[in-house]
Amino acid sequence: MMIRRETGKIYLPESECPIGPELTRESFLVSSLSQGAKIGVQNEPWCSYCLAPVGVAGTRFYIMLYFHSQKLERVTLTDAHPRFGTSWADVTEEKMTQQKEQNDTWLKVWNLLPALYSWGRVENSVDLHNMESSIIFSYR
């Protein structure tokens, strides 16, 4: 996986279609990105898709795309390494804190910081209510 700081585009291996502010729902659905994707929530005009897990440097990422009508509004990247928990019963606040720290490491690898950019925003989020920690790309 490669991410361009200047554009906010996320490039996945073996995909001809980058994920970024220009990606429309229509173009997503006809691209290789949609192969293996599952609808997360569909309440038109909002719809989210969970992509097939993507392997990166010995770990897997879960990637969610959130569309409002045709516009891609948000992308979440979640490091699915087993050390952060393998079930609801196995996830702890301590593991979520460790996952957030790992997210900071991933952001450094991709030369990004949680900040505002010309194309949108990057956040490193921990949601203790839902017991998840993700890197969030919000597009303008």
mmCIF file of C-alpha atoms in Angstrom:
data_model
loop_
_atom_site.group_PDB
_atom_site.id
_atom_site.type_symbol
_atom_site.label_atom_id
_atom_site.label_comp_id
_atom_site.label_asym_id
_atom_site.label_seq_id
_atom_site.Cartn_x
_atom_site.Cartn_y
_atom_site.Cartn_z
ATOM 1 C CA MET A 1 0.000 0.000 0.000
ATOM 2 C CA MET A 2 1.266 3.447 -0.877
ATOM 3 C CA ILE A 3 -0.260 6.779 0.151
ATOM 4 C CA ARG A 4 0.520 10.120 -1.458
ATOM 5 C CA ARG A 5 0.606 12.970 1.021
ATOM 6 C CA GLU A 6 0.119 15.592 -1.700
ATOM 7 C CA THR A 7 -3.155 14.112 -2.972
ATOM 8 C CA GLY A 8 -4.494 11.875 -0.202
ATOM 9 C CA LYS A 9 -4.677 9.010 -2.673
ATOM 10 C CA ILE A 10 -4.245 5.450 -1.426
ATOM 11 C CA TYR A 11 -2.765 2.948 -3.889
ATOM 12 C CA LEU A 12 -3.398 -0.727 -3.252
ATOM 13 C CA PRO A 13 -1.352 -3.508 -4.823
ATOM 14 C CA GLU A 14 -2.832 -4.931 -8.018
ATOM 15 C CA SER A 15 -5.507 -2.236 -8.319
ATOM 16 C CA GLU A 16 -5.736 0.128 -11.251
ATOM 17 C CA CYS A 17 -7.949 2.488 -9.270
ATOM 18 C CA PRO A 18 -6.513 4.699 -6.512
ATOM 19 C CA ILE A 19 -8.696 5.508 -3.517
ATOM 20 C CA GLY A 20 -8.962 9.255 -3.074
ATOM 21 C CA PRO A 21 -11.126 12.351 -3.323
ATOM 22 C CA GLU A 22 -11.865 11.805 -7.037
ATOM 23 C CA LEU A 23 -13.106 8.238 -6.598
ATOM 24 C CA THR A 24 -16.842 8.087 -7.233
ATOM 25 C CA ARG A 25 -19.107 5.307 -6.095
ATOM 26 C CA GLU A 26 -19.825 4.427 -9.725
ATOM 27 C CA SER A 27 -16.128 4.160 -10.621
ATOM 28 C CA PHE A 28 -15.487 2.121 -7.456
ATOM 29 C CA LEU A 29 -18.214 -0.381 -8.333
ATOM 30 C CA VAL A 30 -16.766 -1.089 -11.808
ATOM 31 C CA SER A 31 -13.143 -1.257 -10.584
ATOM 32 C CA SER A 32 -11.131 -4.164 -9.224
ATOM 33 C CA LEU A 33 -11.407 -2.532 -5.777
ATOM 34 C CA SER A 34 -15.010 -3.706 -5.526
ATOM 35 C CA GLN A 35 -14.093 -7.374 -6.021
ATOM 36 C CA GLY A 36 -14.669 -9.062 -2.683
ATOM 37 C CA ALA A 37 -16.066 -5.877 -1.118
ATOM 38 C CA LYS A 38 -19.135 -6.113 1.093
ATOM 39 C CA ILE A 39 -21.680 -3.433 1.872
ATOM 40 C CA GLY A 40 -21.241 -2.222 5.445
ATOM 41 C CA VAL A 41 -24.263 0.048 5.843
ATOM 42 C CA GLN A 42 -26.636 1.152 3.115
ATOM 43 C CA ASN A 43 -29.034 3.961 3.945
ATOM 44 C CA GLU A 44 -29.209 5.942 0.717
ATOM 45 C CA PRO A 45 -27.732 8.319 -0.126
ATOM 46 C CA TRP A 46 -25.103 6.965 2.323
ATOM 47 C CA CYS A 47 -23.382 3.669 1.676
ATOM 48 C CA SER A 48 -20.208 2.089 3.051
ATOM 49 C CA TYR A 49 -18.138 -0.781 1.693
ATOM 50 C CA CYS A 50 -15.634 -3.032 3.448
ATOM 51 C CA LEU A 51 -12.907 -4.041 1.010
ATOM 52 C CA ALA A 52 -11.256 -7.436 0.999
ATOM 53 C CA PRO A 53 -8.383 -7.358 3.541
ATOM 54 C CA VAL A 54 -5.120 -5.951 2.166
ATOM 55 C CA GLY A 55 -1.738 -7.351 3.214
ATOM 56 C CA VAL A 56 0.980 -4.860 4.110
ATOM 57 C CA ALA A 57 4.372 -5.750 5.620
ATOM 58 C CA GLY A 58 3.214 -8.842 7.490
ATOM 59 C CA THR A 59 -0.148 -7.549 8.642
ATOM 60 C CA ARG A 60 -3.623 -7.122 7.191
ATOM 61 C CA PHE A 61 -5.612 -3.933 6.889
ATOM 62 C CA TYR A 62 -9.366 -3.649 6.818
ATOM 63 C CA ILE A 63 -10.381 -0.747 4.610
ATOM 64 C CA MET A 64 -13.810 0.880 4.707
ATOM 65 C CA LEU A 65 -15.035 3.360 2.093
ATOM 66 C CA TYR A 66 -17.877 5.725 3.006
ATOM 67 C CA PHE A 67 -19.843 7.347 0.189
ATOM 68 C CA HIS A 68 -22.529 10.024 0.243
ATOM 69 C CA SER A 69 -24.291 9.510 -3.060
ATOM 70 C CA GLN A 70 -21.391 9.394 -5.568
ATOM 71 C CA LYS A 71 -18.822 11.262 -3.408
ATOM 72 C CA LEU A 72 -16.233 9.410 -1.348
ATOM 73 C CA GLU A 73 -16.282 11.226 1.980
ATOM 74 C CA ARG A 74 -14.172 9.036 4.244
ATOM 75 C CA VAL A 75 -11.825 6.051 4.303
ATOM 76 C CA THR A 76 -10.762 4.117 7.386
ATOM 77 C CA LEU A 77 -7.684 1.903 7.591
ATOM 78 C CA THR A 78 -7.614 -0.574 10.469
ATOM 79 C CA ASP A 79 -4.537 -2.649 11.266
ATOM 80 C CA ALA A 80 -5.965 -6.132 11.848
ATOM 81 C CA HIS A 81 -2.886 -7.666 13.465
ATOM 82 C CA PRO A 82 -3.975 -10.327 16.009
ATOM 83 C CA ARG A 83 -1.975 -8.679 18.822
ATOM 84 C CA PHE A 84 -4.692 -5.980 18.932
ATOM 85 C CA GLY A 85 -7.389 -8.579 19.571
ATOM 86 C CA THR A 86 -9.122 -11.262 17.557
ATOM 87 C CA SER A 87 -12.645 -10.907 18.975
ATOM 88 C CA TRP A 88 -14.724 -8.512 21.054
ATOM 89 C CA ALA A 89 -13.856 -10.545 24.145
ATOM 90 C CA ASP A 90 -10.138 -10.185 23.402
ATOM 91 C CA VAL A 91 -9.996 -6.404 22.827
ATOM 92 C CA THR A 92 -8.899 -4.187 25.714
ATOM 93 C CA GLU A 93 -8.293 -0.491 26.221
ATOM 94 C CA GLU A 94 -4.581 -1.262 26.485
ATOM 95 C CA LYS A 95 -4.615 -3.020 23.100
ATOM 96 C CA MET A 96 -6.472 -0.075 21.572
ATOM 97 C CA THR A 97 -3.765 2.266 22.896
ATOM 98 C CA GLN A 98 -1.100 -0.007 21.390
ATOM 99 C CA GLN A 99 -2.965 -0.028 18.091
ATOM 100 C CA LYS A 100 -3.114 3.774 18.092
ATOM 101 C CA GLU A 101 0.663 3.839 18.640
ATOM 102 C CA GLN A 102 1.073 1.421 15.713
ATOM 103 C CA ASN A 103 -1.127 3.722 13.603
ATOM 104 C CA ASP A 104 1.324 6.557 14.357
ATOM 105 C CA THR A 105 4.126 4.310 13.084
ATOM 106 C CA TRP A 106 2.184 3.556 9.874
ATOM 107 C CA LEU A 107 1.563 7.270 9.358
ATOM 108 C CA LYS A 108 5.312 7.945 9.674
ATOM 109 C CA VAL A 109 6.028 5.181 7.132
ATOM 110 C CA TRP A 110 3.606 6.914 4.743
ATOM 111 C CA ASN A 111 5.080 10.354 5.564
ATOM 112 C CA LEU A 112 1.787 11.592 7.010
ATOM 113 C CA LEU A 113 0.715 13.268 10.222
ATOM 114 C CA PRO A 114 -2.734 13.620 11.711
ATOM 115 C CA ALA A 115 -3.454 17.045 10.204
ATOM 116 C CA LEU A 116 -5.437 19.097 7.708
ATOM 117 C CA TYR A 117 -4.308 18.927 4.085
ATOM 118 C CA SER A 118 -5.494 20.674 0.917
ATOM 119 C CA TRP A 119 -7.508 17.551 -0.009
ATOM 120 C CA GLY A 120 -8.923 16.827 3.468
ATOM 121 C CA ARG A 121 -7.856 15.514 6.876
ATOM 122 C CA VAL A 122 -6.010 12.559 8.431
ATOM 123 C CA GLU A 123 -6.866 11.412 11.955
ATOM 124 C CA ASN A 124 -5.616 8.653 14.229
ATOM 125 C CA SER A 125 -8.724 7.649 16.117
ATOM 126 C CA VAL A 126 -9.512 5.420 19.077
ATOM 127 C CA ASP A 127 -13.169 4.615 19.704
ATOM 128 C CA LEU A 128 -13.384 2.817 23.055
ATOM 129 C CA HIS A 129 -17.159 2.453 22.757
ATOM 130 C CA ASN A 130 -16.800 0.357 19.572
ATOM 131 C CA MET A 131 -13.366 -0.977 20.618
ATOM 132 C CA GLU A 132 -11.554 0.017 17.453
ATOM 133 C CA SER A 133 -8.649 2.173 16.420
ATOM 134 C CA SER A 134 -8.298 3.405 12.842
ATOM 135 C CA ILE A 135 -6.551 5.861 10.594
ATOM 136 C CA ILE A 136 -9.239 8.054 9.054
ATOM 137 C CA PHE A 137 -8.996 9.965 5.779
ATOM 138 C CA SER A 138 -11.765 12.554 5.381
ATOM 139 C CA TYR A 139 -12.030 14.141 1.942
ATOM 140 C CA ARG A 140 -13.341 17.612 1.108
#
